[in-house]
Short mmCIF file of C-alpha atoms and ligand atoms in Angstrom, two decimals:
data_model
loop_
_atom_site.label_atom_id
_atom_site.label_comp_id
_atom_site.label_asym_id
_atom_site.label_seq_id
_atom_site.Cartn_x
_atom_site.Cartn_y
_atom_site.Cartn_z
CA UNK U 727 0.00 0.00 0.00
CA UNK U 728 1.25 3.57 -0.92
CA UNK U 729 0.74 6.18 2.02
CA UNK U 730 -1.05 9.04 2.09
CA UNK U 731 -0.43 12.37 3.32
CA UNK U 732 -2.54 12.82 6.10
CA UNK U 733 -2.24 16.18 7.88
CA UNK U 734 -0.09 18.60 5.78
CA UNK U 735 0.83 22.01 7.65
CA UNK U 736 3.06 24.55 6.70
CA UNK U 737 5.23 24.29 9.55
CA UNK U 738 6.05 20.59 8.24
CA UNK U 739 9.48 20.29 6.52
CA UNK U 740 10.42 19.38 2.98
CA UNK U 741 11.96 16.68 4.30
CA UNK U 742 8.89 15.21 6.11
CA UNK U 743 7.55 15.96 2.79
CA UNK U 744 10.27 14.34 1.07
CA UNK U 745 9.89 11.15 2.47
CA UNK U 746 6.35 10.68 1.25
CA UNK U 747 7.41 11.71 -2.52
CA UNK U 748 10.53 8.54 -1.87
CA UNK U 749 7.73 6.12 -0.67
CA UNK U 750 5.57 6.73 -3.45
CA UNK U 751 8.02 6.98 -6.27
CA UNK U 752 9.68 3.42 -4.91
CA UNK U 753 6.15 1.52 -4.70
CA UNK U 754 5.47 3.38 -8.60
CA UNK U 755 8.98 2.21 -9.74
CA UNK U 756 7.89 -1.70 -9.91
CA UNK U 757 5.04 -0.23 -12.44
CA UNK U 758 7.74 0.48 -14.86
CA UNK U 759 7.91 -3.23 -16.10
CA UNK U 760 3.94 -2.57 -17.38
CA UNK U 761 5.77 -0.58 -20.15
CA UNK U 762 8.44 0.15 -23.14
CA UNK U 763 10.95 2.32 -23.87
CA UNK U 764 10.95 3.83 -27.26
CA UNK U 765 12.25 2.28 -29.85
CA UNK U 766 11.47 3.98 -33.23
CA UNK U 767 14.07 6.42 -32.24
CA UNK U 768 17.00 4.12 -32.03
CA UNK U 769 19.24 6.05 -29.44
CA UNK U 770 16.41 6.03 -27.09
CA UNK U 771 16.08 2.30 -27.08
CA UNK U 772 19.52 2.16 -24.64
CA UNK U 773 17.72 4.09 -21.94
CA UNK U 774 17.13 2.37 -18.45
CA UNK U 775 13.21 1.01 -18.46
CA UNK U 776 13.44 1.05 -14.73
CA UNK U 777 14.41 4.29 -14.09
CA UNK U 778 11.62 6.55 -12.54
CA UNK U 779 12.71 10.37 -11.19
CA UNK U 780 10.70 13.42 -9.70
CA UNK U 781 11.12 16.46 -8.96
CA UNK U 782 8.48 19.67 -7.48
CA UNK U 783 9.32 22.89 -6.94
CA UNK U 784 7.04 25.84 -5.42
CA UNK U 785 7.36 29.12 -4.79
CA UNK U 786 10.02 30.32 -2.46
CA UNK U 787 12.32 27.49 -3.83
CA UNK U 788 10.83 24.68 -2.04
CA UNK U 789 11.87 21.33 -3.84
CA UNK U 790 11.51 17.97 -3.67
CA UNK U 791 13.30 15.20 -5.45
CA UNK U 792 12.82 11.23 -5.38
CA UNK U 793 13.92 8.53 -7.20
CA UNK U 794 16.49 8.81 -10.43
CA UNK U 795 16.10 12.37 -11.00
CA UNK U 796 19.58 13.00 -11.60
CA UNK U 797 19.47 11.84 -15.26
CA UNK U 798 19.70 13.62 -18.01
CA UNK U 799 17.13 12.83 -20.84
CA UNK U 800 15.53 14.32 -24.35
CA UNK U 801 12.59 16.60 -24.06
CA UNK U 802 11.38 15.36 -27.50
CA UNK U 803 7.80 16.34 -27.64
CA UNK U 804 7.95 19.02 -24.97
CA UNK U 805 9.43 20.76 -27.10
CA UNK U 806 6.50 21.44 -28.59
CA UNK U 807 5.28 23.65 -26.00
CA UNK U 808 8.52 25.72 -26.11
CA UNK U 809 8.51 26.21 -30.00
CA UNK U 810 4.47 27.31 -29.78
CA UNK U 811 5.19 29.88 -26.82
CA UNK U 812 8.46 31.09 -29.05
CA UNK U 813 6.51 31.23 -31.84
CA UNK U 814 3.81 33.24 -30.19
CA UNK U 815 6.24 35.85 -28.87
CA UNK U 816 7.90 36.26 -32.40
CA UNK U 817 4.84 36.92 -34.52
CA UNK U 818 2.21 37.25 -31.69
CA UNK U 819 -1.01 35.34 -30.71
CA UNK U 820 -3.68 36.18 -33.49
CA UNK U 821 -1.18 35.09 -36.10
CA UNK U 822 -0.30 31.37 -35.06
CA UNK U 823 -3.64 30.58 -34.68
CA UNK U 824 -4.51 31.70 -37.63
CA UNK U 825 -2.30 28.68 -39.14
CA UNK U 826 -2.43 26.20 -35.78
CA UNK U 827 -6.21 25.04 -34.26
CA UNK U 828 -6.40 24.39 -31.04
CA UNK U 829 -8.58 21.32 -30.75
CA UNK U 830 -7.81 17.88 -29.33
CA UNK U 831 -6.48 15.34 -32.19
CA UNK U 832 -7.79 12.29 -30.68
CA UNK U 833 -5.54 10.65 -32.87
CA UNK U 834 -1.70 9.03 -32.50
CA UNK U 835 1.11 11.67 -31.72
CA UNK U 836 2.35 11.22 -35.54
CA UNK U 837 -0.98 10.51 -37.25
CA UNK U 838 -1.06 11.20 -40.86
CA UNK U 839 -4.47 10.40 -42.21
CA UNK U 840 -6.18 12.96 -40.58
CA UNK U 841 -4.55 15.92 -42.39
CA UNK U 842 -5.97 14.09 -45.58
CA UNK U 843 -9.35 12.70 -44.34
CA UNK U 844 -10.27 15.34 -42.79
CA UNK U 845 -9.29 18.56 -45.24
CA UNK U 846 -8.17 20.39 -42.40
CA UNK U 847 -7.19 24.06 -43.01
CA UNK U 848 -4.53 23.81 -39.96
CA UNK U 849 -3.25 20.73 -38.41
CA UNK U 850 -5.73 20.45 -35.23
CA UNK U 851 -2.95 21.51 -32.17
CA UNK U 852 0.30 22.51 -32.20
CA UNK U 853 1.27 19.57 -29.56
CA UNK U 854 0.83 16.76 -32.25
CA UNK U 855 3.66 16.19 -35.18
CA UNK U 856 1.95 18.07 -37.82
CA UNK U 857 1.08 21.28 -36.10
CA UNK U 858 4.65 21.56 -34.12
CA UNK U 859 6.33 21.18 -37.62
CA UNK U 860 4.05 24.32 -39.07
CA UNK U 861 4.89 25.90 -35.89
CA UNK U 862 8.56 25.25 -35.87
CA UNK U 863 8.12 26.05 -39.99
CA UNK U 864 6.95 29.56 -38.72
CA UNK U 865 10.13 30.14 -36.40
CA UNK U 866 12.46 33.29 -37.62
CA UNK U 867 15.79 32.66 -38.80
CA UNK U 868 17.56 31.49 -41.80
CA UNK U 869 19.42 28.21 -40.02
CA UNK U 870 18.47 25.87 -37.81
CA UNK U 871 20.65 26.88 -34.81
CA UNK U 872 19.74 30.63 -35.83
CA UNK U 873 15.62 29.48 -35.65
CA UNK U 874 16.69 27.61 -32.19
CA UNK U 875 18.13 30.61 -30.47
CA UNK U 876 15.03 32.38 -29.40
CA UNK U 877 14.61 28.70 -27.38
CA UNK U 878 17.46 28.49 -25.76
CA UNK U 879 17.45 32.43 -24.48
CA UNK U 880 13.86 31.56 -23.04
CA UNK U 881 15.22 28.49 -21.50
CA UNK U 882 18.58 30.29 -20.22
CA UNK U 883 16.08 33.28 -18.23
CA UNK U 884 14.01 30.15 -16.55
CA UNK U 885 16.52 27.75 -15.68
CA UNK U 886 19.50 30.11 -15.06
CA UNK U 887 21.78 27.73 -18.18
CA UNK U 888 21.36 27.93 -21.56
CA UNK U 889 20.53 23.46 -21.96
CA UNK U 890 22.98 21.24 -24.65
CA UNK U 891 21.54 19.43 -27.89
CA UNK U 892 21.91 15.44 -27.01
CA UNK U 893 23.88 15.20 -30.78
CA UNK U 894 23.39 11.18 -30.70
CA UNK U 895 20.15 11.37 -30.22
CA UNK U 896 19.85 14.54 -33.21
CA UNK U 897 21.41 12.00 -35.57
CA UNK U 898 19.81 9.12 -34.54
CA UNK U 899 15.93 10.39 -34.89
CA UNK U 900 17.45 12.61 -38.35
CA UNK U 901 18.37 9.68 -39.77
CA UNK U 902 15.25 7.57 -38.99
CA UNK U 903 12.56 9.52 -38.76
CA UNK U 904 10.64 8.72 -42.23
CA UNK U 905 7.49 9.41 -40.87
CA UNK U 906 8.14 13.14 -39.98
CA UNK U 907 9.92 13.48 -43.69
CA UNK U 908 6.46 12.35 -44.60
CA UNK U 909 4.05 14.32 -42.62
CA UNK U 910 6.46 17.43 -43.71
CA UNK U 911 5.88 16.43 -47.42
CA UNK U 912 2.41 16.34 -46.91
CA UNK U 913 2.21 20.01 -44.93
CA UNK U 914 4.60 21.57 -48.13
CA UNK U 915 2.58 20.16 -50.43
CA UNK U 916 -1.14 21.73 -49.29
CA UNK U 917 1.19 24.79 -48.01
CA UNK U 918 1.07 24.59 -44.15
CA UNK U 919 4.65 25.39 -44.28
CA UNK U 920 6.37 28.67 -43.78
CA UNK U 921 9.30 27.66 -44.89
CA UNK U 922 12.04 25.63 -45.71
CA UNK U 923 11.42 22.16 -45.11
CA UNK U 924 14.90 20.60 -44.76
CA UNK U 925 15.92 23.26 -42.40
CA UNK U 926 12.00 23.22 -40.81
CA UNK U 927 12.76 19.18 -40.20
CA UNK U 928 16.39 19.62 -39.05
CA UNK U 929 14.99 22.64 -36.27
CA UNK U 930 12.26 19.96 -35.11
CA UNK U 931 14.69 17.17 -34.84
CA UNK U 932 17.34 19.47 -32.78
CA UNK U 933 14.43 20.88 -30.68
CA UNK U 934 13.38 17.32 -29.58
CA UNK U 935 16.88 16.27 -28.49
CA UNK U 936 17.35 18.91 -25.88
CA UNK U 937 18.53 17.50 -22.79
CA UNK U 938 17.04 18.29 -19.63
CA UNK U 939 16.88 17.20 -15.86
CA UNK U 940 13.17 16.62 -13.99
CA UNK U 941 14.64 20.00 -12.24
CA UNK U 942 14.63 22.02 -15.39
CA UNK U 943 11.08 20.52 -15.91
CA UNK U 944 9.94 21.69 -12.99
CA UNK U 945 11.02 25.46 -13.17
CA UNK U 946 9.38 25.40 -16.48
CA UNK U 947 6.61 24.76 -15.13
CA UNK U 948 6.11 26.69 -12.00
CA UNK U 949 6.78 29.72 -14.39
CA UNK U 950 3.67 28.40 -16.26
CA UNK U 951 1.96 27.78 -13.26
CA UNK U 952 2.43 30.74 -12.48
CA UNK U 953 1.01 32.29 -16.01
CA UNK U 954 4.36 32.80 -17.18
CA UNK U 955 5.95 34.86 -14.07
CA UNK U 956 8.78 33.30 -11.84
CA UNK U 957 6.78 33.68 -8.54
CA UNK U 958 10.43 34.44 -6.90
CA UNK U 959 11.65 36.89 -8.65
CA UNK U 960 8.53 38.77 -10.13
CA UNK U 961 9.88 38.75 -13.72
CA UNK U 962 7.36 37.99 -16.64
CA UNK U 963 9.18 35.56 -18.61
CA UNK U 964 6.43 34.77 -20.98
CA UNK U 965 2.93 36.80 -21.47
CA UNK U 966 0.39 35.76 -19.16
CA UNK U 967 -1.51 35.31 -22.43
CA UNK U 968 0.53 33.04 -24.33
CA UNK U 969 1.39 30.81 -20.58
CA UNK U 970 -2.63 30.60 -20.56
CA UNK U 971 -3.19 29.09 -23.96
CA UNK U 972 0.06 27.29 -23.49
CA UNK U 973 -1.78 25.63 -20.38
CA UNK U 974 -4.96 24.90 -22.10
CA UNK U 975 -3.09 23.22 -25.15
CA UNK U 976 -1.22 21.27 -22.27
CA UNK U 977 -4.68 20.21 -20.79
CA UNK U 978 -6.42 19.33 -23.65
CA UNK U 979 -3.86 18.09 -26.24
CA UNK U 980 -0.69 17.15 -23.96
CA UNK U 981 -0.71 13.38 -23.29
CA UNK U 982 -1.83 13.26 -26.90
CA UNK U 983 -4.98 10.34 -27.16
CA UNK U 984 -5.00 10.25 -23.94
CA UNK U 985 -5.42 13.81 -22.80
CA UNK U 986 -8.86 13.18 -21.67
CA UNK U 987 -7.88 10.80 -18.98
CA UNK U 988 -5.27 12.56 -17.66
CA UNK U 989 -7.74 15.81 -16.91
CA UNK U 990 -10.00 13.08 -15.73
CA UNK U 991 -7.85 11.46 -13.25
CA UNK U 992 -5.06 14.33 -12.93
CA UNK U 993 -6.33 17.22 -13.57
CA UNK U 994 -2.95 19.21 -14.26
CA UNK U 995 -1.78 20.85 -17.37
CA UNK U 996 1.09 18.58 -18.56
CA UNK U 997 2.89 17.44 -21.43
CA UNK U 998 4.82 14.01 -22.46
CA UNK U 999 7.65 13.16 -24.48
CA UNK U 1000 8.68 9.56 -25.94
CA UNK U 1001 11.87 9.65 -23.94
CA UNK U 1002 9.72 9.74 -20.86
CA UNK U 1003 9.65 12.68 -19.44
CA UNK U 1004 6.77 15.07 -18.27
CA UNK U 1005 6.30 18.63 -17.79
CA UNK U 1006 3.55 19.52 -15.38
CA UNK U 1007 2.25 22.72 -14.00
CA UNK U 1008 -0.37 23.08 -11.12
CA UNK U 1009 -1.89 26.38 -10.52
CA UNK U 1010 -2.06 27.61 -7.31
CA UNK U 1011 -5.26 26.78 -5.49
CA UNK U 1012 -7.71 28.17 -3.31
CA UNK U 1013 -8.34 25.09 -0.69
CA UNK U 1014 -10.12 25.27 2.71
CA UNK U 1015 -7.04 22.94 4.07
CA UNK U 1016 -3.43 23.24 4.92
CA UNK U 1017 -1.81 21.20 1.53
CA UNK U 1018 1.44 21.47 0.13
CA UNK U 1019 1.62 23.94 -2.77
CA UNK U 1020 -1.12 25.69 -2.51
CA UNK U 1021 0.83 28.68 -4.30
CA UNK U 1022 1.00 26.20 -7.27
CA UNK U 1023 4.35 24.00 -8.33
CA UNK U 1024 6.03 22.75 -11.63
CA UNK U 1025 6.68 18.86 -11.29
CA UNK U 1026 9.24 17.08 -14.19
CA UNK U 1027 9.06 13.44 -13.77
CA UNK U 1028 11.48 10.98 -16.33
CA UNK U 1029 10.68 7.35 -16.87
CA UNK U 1030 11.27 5.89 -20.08
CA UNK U 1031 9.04 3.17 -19.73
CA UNK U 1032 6.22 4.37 -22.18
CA UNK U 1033 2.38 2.92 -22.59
CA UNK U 1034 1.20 2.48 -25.96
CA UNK U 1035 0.25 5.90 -26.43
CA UNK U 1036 3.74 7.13 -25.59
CA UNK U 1037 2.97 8.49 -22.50
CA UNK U 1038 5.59 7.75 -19.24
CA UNK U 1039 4.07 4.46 -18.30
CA UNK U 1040 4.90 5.10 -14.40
CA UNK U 1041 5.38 8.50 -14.30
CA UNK U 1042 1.17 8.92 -15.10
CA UNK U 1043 0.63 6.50 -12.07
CA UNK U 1044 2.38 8.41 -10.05
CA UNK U 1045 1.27 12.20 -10.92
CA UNK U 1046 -1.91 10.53 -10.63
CA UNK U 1047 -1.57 9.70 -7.02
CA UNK U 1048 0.33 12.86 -6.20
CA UNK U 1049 -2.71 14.79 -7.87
CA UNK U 1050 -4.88 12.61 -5.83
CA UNK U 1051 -2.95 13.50 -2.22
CA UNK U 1052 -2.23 17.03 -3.12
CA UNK U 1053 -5.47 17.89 -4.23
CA UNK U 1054 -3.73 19.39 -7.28
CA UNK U 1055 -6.30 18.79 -10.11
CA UNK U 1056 -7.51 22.56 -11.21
CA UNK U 1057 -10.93 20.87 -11.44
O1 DON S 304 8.42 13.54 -33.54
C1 DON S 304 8.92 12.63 -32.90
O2 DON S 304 8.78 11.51 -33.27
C2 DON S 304 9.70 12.86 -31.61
N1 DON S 304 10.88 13.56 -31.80
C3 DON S 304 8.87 13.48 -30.56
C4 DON S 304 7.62 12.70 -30.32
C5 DON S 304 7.18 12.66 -28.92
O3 DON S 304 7.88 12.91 -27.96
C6 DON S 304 5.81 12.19 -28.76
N2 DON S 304 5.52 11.89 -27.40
N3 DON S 304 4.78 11.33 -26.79
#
């Protein structure tokens, strides 16, 4: 049986704290043999299916951290909320979704057949392959690395370092990754695409392989939790407006097909990425009782054993019990 936090107080310490998160991340680790680490990205396929890492952070740099969270691992997909928000602050709000929808996909992560079936005149969300290619087709810059930099400033102002490219990884999804190659195709050819789409395919590929820590998750999203604003320091860091639609996008379109059981059973804004890791951002709250984080928190988890929609087999378990504990769901 996993415990429960029974009576949560402020004057309790992170470490009393602490040693609920350890409990619950060790009885979630054994759920990592339920799933599968990536393997149409061959690099990925080396990663550790056992591994399972946390980390929260609130305001006032409270922080907790359980299980492997020291690893380093690809953002892949969660990427995709980083190239939307740049893409918003480069040519502003109205404009992107003008050319990306913001409705749920209810289809695979990489689905095709619905750009063709359905005559769409933009891909459905910027969180599912074809959209974060038009998005990442929209970027400025003539290079990939000169389309990129807006990312990495935004990431340098939240996380205090500017994060590395994971170069095997680059190569190995560049090299294998017909599918994208085809989806592009198919956006250049009914003219979703702002531009080129070599250097469009080679910007999405470099995006994806950014390599992060749970902690770099989690400032992330506090900031969004916190409608784009690090609650320590004051600073805006991205408009309130853009952090908002970011969130709903998260909500509605982040765990891809299965976005509607995560709000269900979570309730938190979050987003996945085939290497395993999640970016999640609870709001602050407005709760009767004492519980941790009321002021909201940004939780990264990593744990590259996936379901079959891609999703952090483990790592959903567990958010779902924290959710559940916390009270964190903004329902
Ligand atoms: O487009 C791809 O295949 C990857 N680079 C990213 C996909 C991804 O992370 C989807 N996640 N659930």
């Amino acid at each position: 049986m996993v415990q429960g936090v029974a009576n949560w107080n402020t004057e309790q310490t992170e470490e009393w704290l602490q040693s609920y998160v350890e409990d619950w991340v060790s009885f979630y680790q054994k759920h990592t043999s339920d799933g599968k680490v990536a393997s149409y990205i061959p690099v990925l396929q080396e990663a550790d299916p056992d591994d399972l890492g946390i980390s929260i952070i609130g305001k006032n740099g409270i922080s907790i951290r359980a299980g492997d969270s020291d690893i380093p691992f690809t953002i892949q997909s969660i990427s995709k909320v980083l190239s939307f928000i740049v893409a918003c602050m480069e040519r502003g709000v109205s404009y992107m979704l003008d050319r990306v929808d913001v409705e749920p996909a209810g289809e695979a992560f990489n689905s095709i057949m619905h750009l063709e079936m359905k005559q769409l005149k933009k891909p459905f969300n910027p969180l599912i392959n074809a959209g974060a290619i038009t998005v990442t087709s929209i970027l400025e810059g003539r290079t990939s690395d000169e389309r990129l930099r807006p990312m990495f400033d935004l990431l340098e102002k939240m996380l205090g370092y500017r994060p590395k490219i994971n170069v095997d990884v680059y190569e190995s999804e560049r090299d294998s990754s017909m599918r994208n190659r085809a989806i592009g195709y198919y956006l250049l050819e009914i003219g979703f695409l702002e531009s080129d789409l070599n250097i469009t395919l080679e910007t999405y590929f470099k995006q994806c392989s950014i390599e992060a820590t749970v902690d770099d998750l989690a400032r992330i999203g506090l900031i969004l939790a916190n409608d784009g604003v690090n609650p320590d320091t004051d600073e805006e860091i991205i408009p309130r407006q853009v952090a908002r639609i970011a969130k709903a996008l998260m909500l509605t379109c982040g765990m891809y097909d299965a976005s509607g059981k995560f709000a269900t059973y979570v309730g938190i804004p979050a987003k996945s990425g085939v290497s395993g890791g999640i970016i999640a951002a609870a709001p602050p709250r407005v709760r009767d009782e004492d519980l941790p984080f009321l002021e909201g928190c940004g939780i990264g988890v990593y744990g590259p054993a996936l379901d079959d929609r891609g999703n952090s087999i483990a790592g959903i378990r567990l958010l779902r019990h924290i959710a559940k504990q916390w009270d964190l769901s903004i329902f």
